[in-house]
Tab-separated table of C-alpha atoms in Angstrom:
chain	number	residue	atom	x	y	z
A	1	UNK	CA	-46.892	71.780	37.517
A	2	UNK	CA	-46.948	69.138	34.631
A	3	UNK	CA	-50.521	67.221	34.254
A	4	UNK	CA	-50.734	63.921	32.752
A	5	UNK	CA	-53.566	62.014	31.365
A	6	UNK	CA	-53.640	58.386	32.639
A	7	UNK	CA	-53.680	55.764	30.081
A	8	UNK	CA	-56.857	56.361	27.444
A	9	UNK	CA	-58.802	57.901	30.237
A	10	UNK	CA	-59.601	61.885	30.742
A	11	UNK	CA	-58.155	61.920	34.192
A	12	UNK	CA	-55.384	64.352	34.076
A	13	UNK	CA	-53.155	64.016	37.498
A	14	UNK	CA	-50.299	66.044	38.838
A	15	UNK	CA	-46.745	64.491	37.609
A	16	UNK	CA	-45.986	64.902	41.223
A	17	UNK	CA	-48.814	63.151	43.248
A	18	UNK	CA	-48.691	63.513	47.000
A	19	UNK	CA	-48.359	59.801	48.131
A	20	UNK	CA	-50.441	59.858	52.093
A	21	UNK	CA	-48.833	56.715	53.533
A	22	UNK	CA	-47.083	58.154	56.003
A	23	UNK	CA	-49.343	60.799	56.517
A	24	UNK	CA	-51.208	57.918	58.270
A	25	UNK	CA	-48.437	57.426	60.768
A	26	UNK	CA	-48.800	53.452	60.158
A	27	UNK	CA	-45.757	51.390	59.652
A	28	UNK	CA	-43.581	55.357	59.607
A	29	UNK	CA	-43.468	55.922	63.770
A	30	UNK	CA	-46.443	58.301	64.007
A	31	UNK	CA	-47.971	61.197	62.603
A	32	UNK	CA	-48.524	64.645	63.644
A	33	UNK	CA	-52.229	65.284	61.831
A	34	UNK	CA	-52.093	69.307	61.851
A	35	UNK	CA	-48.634	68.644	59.786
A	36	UNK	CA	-50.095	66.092	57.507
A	37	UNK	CA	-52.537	68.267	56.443
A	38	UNK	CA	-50.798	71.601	55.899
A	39	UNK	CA	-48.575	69.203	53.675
A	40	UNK	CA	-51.219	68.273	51.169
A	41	UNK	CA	-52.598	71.801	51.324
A	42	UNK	CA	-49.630	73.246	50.768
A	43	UNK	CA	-48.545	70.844	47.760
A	44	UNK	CA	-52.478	71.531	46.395
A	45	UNK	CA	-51.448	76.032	46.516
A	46	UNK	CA	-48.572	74.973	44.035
A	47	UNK	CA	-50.371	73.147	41.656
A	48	UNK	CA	-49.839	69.363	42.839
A	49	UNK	CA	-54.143	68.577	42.548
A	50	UNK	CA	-53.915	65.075	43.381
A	51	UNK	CA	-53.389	62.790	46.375
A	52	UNK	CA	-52.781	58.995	46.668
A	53	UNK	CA	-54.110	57.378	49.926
A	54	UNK	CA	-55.457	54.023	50.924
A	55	UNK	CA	-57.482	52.705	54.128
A	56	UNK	CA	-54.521	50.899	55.542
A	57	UNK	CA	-52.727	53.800	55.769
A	58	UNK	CA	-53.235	54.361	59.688
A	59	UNK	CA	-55.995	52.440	59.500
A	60	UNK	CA	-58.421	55.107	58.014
A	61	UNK	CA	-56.459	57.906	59.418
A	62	UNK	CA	-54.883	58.449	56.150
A	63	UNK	CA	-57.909	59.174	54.215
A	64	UNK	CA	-59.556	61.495	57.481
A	65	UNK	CA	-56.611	63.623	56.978
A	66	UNK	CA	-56.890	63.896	52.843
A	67	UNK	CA	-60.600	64.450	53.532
A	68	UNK	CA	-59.917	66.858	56.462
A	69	UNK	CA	-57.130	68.905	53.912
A	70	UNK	CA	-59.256	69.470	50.510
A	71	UNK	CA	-62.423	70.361	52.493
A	72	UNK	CA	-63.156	73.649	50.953
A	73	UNK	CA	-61.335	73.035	47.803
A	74	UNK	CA	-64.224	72.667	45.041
A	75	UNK	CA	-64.175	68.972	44.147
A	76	UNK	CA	-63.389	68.622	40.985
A	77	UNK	CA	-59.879	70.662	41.502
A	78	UNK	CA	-58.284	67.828	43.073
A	79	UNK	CA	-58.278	64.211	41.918
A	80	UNK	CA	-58.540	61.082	45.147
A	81	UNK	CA	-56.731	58.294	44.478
A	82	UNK	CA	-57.716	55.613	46.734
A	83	UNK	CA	-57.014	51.910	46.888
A	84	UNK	CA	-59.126	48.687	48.163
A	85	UNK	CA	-57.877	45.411	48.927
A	86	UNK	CA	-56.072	45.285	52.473
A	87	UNK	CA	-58.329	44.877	55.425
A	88	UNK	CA	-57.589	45.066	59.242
A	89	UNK	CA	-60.739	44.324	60.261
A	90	UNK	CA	-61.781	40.934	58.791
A	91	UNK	CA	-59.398	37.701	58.461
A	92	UNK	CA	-60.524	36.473	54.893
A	93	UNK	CA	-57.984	36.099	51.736
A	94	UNK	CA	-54.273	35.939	51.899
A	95	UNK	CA	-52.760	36.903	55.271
A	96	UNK	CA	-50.464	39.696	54.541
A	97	UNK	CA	-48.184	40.588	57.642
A	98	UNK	CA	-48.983	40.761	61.716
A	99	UNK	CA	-48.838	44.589	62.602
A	100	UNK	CA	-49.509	47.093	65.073
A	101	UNK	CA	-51.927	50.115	65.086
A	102	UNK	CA	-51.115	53.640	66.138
A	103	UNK	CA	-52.303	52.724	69.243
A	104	UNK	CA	-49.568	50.604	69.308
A	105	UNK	CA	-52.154	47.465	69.672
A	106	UNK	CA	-51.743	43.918	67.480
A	107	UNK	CA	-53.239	43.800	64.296
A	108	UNK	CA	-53.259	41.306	61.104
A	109	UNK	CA	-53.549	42.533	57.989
A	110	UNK	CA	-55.176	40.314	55.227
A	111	UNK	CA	-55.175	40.861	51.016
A	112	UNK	CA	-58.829	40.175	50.075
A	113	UNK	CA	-60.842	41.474	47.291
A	114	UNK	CA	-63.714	39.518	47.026
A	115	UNK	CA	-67.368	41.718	45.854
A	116	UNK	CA	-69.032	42.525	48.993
A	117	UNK	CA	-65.833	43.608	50.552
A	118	UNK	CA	-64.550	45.787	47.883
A	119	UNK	CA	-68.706	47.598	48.133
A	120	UNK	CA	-68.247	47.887	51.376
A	121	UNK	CA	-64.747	48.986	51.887
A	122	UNK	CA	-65.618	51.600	48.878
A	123	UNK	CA	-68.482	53.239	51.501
A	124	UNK	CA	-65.835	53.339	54.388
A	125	UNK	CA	-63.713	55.101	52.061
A	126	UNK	CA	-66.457	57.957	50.705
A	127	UNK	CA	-67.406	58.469	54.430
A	128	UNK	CA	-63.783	58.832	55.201
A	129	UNK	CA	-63.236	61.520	52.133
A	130	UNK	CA	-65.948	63.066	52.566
A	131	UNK	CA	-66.560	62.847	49.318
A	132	UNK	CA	-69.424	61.001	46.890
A	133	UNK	CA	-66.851	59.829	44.093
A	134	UNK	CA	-63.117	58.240	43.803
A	135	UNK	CA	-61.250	59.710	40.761
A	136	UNK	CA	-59.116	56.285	40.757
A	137	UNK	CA	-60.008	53.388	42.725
A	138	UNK	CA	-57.091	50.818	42.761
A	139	UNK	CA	-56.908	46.851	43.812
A	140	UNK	CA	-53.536	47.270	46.685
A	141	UNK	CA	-51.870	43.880	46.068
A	142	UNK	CA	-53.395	40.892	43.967
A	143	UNK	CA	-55.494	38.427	46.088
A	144	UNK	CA	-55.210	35.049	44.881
A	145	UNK	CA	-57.825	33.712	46.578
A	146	UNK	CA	-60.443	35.716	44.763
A	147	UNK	CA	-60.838	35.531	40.791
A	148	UNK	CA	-59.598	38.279	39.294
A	149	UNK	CA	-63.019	38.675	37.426
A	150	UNK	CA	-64.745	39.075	40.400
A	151	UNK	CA	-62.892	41.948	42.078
A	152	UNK	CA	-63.039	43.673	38.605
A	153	UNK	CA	-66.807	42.951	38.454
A	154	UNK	CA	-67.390	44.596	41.590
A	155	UNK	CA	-65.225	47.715	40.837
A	156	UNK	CA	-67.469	47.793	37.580
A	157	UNK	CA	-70.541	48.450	39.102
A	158	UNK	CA	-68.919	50.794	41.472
A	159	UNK	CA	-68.366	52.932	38.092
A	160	UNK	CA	-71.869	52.321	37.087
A	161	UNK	CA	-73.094	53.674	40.071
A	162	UNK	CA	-71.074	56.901	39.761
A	163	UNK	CA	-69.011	55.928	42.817
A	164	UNK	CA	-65.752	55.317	41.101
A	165	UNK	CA	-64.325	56.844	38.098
A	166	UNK	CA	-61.533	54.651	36.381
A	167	UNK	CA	-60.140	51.891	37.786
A	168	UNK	CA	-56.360	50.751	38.406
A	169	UNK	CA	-54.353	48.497	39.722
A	170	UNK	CA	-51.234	48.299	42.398
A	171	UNK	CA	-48.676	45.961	42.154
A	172	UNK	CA	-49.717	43.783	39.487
A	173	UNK	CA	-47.626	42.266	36.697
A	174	UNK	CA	-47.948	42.151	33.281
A	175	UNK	CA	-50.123	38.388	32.926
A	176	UNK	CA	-52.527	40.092	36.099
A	177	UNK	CA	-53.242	43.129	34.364
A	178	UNK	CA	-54.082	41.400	31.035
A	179	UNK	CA	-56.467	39.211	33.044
A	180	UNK	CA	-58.135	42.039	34.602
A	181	UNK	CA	-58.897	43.927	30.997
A	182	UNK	CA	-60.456	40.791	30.363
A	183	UNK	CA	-63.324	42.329	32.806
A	184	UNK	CA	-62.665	46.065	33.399
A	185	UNK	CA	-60.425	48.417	31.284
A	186	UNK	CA	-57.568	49.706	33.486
A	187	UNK	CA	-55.628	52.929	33.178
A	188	UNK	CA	-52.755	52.620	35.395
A	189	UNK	CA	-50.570	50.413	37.491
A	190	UNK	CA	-48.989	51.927	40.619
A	191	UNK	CA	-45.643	50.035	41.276
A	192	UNK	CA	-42.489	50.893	42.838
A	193	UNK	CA	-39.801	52.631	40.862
A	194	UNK	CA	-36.516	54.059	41.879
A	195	UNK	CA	-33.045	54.563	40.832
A	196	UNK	CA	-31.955	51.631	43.247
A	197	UNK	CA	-34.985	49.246	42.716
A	198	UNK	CA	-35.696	49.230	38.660
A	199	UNK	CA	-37.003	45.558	38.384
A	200	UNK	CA	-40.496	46.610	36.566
A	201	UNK	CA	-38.486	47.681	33.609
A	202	UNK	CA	-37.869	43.866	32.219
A	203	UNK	CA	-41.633	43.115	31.799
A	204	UNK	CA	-44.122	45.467	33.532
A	205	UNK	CA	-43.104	48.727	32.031
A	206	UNK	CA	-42.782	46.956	28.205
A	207	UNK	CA	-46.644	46.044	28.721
A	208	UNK	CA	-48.098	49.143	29.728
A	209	UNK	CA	-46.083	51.189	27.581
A	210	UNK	CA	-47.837	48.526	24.666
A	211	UNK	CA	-51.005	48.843	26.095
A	212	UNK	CA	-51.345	52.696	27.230
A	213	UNK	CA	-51.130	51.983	30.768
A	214	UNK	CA	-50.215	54.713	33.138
A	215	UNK	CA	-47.293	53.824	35.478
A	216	UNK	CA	-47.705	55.652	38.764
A	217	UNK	CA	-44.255	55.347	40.725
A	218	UNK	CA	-44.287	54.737	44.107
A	219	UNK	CA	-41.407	54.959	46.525
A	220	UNK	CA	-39.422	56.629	43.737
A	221	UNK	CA	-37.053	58.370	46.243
A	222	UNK	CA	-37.143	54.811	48.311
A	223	UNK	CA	-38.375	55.748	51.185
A	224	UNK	CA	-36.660	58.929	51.745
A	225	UNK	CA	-32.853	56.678	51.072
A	226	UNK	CA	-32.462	59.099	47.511
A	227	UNK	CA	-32.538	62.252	49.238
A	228	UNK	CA	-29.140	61.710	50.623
A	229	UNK	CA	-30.027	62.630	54.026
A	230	UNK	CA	-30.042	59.268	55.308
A	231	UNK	CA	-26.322	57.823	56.606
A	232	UNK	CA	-24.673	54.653	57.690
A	233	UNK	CA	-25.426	56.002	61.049
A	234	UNK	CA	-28.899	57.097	60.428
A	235	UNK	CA	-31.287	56.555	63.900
A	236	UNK	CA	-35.008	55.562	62.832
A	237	UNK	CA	-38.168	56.097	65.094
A	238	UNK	CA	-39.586	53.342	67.197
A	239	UNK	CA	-42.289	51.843	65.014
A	240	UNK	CA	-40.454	52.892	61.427
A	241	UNK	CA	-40.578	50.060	59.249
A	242	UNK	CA	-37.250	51.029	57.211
A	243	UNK	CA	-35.025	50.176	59.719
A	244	UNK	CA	-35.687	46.464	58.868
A	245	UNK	CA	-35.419	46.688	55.335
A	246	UNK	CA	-32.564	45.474	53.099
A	247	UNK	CA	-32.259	49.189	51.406
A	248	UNK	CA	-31.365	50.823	54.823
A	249	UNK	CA	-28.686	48.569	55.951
A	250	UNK	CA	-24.819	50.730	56.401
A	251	UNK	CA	-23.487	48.489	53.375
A	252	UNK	CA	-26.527	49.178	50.774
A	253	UNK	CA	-26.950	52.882	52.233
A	254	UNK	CA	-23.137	53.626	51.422
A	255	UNK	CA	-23.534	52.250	47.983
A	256	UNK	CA	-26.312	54.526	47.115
A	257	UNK	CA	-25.005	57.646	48.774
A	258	UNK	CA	-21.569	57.275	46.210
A	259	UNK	CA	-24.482	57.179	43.753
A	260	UNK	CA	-25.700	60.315	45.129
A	261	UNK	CA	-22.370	61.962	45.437
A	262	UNK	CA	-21.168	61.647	41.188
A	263	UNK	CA	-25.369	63.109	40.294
A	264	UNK	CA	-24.908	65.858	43.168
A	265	UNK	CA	-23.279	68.490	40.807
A	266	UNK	CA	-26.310	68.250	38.088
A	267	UNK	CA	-28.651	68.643	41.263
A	268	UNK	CA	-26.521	71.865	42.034
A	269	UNK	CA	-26.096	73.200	38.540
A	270	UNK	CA	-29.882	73.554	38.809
A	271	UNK	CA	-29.969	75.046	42.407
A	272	UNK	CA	-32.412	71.895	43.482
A	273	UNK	CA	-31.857	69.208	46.108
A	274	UNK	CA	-30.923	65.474	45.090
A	275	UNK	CA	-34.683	64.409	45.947
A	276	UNK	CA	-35.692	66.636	43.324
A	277	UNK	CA	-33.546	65.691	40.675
A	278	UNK	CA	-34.624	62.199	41.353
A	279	UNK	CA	-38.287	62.800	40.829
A	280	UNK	CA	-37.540	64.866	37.888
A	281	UNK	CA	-35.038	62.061	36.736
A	282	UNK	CA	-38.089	59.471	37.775
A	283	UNK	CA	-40.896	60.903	35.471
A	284	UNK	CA	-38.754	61.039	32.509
A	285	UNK	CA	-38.116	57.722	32.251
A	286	UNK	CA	-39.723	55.683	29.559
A	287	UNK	CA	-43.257	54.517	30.571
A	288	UNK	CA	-43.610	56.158	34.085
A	289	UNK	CA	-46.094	58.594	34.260
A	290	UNK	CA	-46.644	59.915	37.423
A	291	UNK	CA	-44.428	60.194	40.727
A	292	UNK	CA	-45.770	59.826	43.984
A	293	UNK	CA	-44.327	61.659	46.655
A	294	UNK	CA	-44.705	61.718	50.405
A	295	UNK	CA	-43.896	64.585	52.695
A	296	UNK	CA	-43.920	64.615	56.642
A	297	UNK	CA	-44.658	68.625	56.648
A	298	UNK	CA	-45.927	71.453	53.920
A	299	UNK	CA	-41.821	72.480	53.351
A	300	UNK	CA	-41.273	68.941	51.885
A	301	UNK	CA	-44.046	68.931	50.464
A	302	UNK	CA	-43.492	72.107	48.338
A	303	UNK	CA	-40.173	71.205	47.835
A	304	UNK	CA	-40.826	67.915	46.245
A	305	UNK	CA	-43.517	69.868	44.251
A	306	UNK	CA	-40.525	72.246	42.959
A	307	UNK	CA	-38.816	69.270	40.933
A	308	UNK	CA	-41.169	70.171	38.013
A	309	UNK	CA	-39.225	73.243	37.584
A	310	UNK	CA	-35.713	71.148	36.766
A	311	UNK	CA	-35.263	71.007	33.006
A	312	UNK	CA	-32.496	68.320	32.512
A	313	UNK	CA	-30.768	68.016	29.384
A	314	UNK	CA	-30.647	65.006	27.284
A	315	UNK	CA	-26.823	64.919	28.024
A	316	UNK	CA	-27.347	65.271	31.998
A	317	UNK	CA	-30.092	62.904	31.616
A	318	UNK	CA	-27.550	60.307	29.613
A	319	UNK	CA	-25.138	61.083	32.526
A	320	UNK	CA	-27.876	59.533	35.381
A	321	UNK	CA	-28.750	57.298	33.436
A	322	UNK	CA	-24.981	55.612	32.933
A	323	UNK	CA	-24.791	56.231	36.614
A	324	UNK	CA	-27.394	54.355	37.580
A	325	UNK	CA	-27.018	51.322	34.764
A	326	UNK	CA	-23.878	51.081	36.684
A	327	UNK	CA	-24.768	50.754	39.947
């Protein structure tokens, strides 16, 4: 495994970070638990030390089962990145989207990041981790109906206090994150990034690559669409989310499998799958730091793990990269 230091901090992460969203089961048509947690153990026994979660993930359940999987691992052998920002529980801030729990029961989920919530949620989330720190405690979407001084101001004394250790942001554009260093100094920005969906590379990218701020990718195989095991006919679980979305409709999921089809040969000239060559692919690009990466079980999670091992040429990477300019 690769380790990368995030922006001017001394946090050194795994290139490949084990993204826990659907771990949670929330908004992916369940979760088996025992699974979820063999996956991050499994990534952890081949070098991938660091795990992205957030309370809404499940609704807590994401964070029991990173808490549940590096219990016995000594703590400072793994870094937790957790995130703040998106309650369940409390109708306050911008309403985000109406839901349902794993129980299958109604919820609404609001974006609110005002002080006493971001202290409070920051508890939850220790309890849940079982742990006394955060490596890197992220805002989960901007709030606009808090200052962006404030939320930074709270996350501040969370660092005083020991609680936190560096602080980052999640979807936040350029003019947000300059606002924020205004209180707090950031040292990454976790955004989505893929082959199909590049639109952070116009402004977002340019700043942080300026500023030394780490770009965590998220959804950098889009939702499991880059693998190439998703078809026109593809049948998605009661309860997945991805079904609606405009990236797994037949016409867009054609386009990207001819995509797939004219980079398959470099995947096979290096004996690796196509979801490994994209990660690989993902965290050389210019400004991107980290990948995250999700797995359902510990076999995809070792084999997304394994696309550290791909060396790609600078020709083969010129090759994806006229592929993909031209899609």
């Amino acid at each position: 495994m690769q380790y990368r230091k995030l922006g001017n901090s001394d946090l050194e992460i795994s290139a490949i970070t084990f993204g826990a969203w659907a771990a949670g089961g929330w908004m992916w048509g369940s979760t088996d638990r025992n699974d979820a947690i063999e996956a991050i153990k499994a990534s952890y026994d081949v070098g991938v030390s660091s795990i992205d979660t957030a309370p809404i993930y499940g609704q807590g359940t994401s964070e029991e089962i990173v808490g549940e999987a590096i219990k016995g691992i000594s703590r400072d052998k793994v870094q937790i990145l957790t995130k703040f920002g998106m309650r369940w529980d409390l109708a306050k801030g911008d309403f985000a989207m109406h839901s349902k729990n794993n129980d299958g029961q109604d919820i609404d989920v609001y974006k609110y990041a005002g002080k006493e919530s971001i202290i409070y949620e920051c508890e939850q989330s220790l309890k849940r981790l079982g742990t006394d720190y955060i490596d890197l405690y992220q805002i989960h979407w901007p709030n606009s109906t808090t200052p962006i001084d404030e939320t930074f101001e709270a996350v501040s004394r969370l660092i005083d206090q020991g609680k936190v250790r560096f602080a980052g942001v999640c979807n936040y554009n350029a003019q947000q994150m300059a606002e924020a260093e205004k209180t707090l100094n950031l040292v990454s920005n976790q955004i989505p990034f893929s082959m199909v969906n590049r639109g952070i590379e116009e402004e977002t990218v340019p700043y942080c690559i300026d500023h030394n701020k780490s770009i965590l990718a998220y959804s950098p195989l889009e939702r499991g669409l880059l693998t190439g095991k998703i078809t026109t006919d593809y049948k998605f679980q009661e309860g997945d989310h991805r079904a609606k979305l405009p990236h797994f409709q037949p016409e867009f999921i054609e386009k990207t499998n001819q995509l797939l089809d004219k980079i398959k040969p470099i995947a096979e000239n290096h004996n690796a799958s196509l979801g490994q060559l994209v990660l690989r692919w993902t965290i050389e690009r210019p400004g991107i730091t980290i990948a995250l990466a999700g797995a359902r079980n510990a076999e995809q999670a070792v084999q997304n793990a394994k696309a550290i091992d791909i060396s790609l040429s600078k020709e083969e990477l010129k090759t994806i990269d006229d592929l993909v300019n031209a899609f």
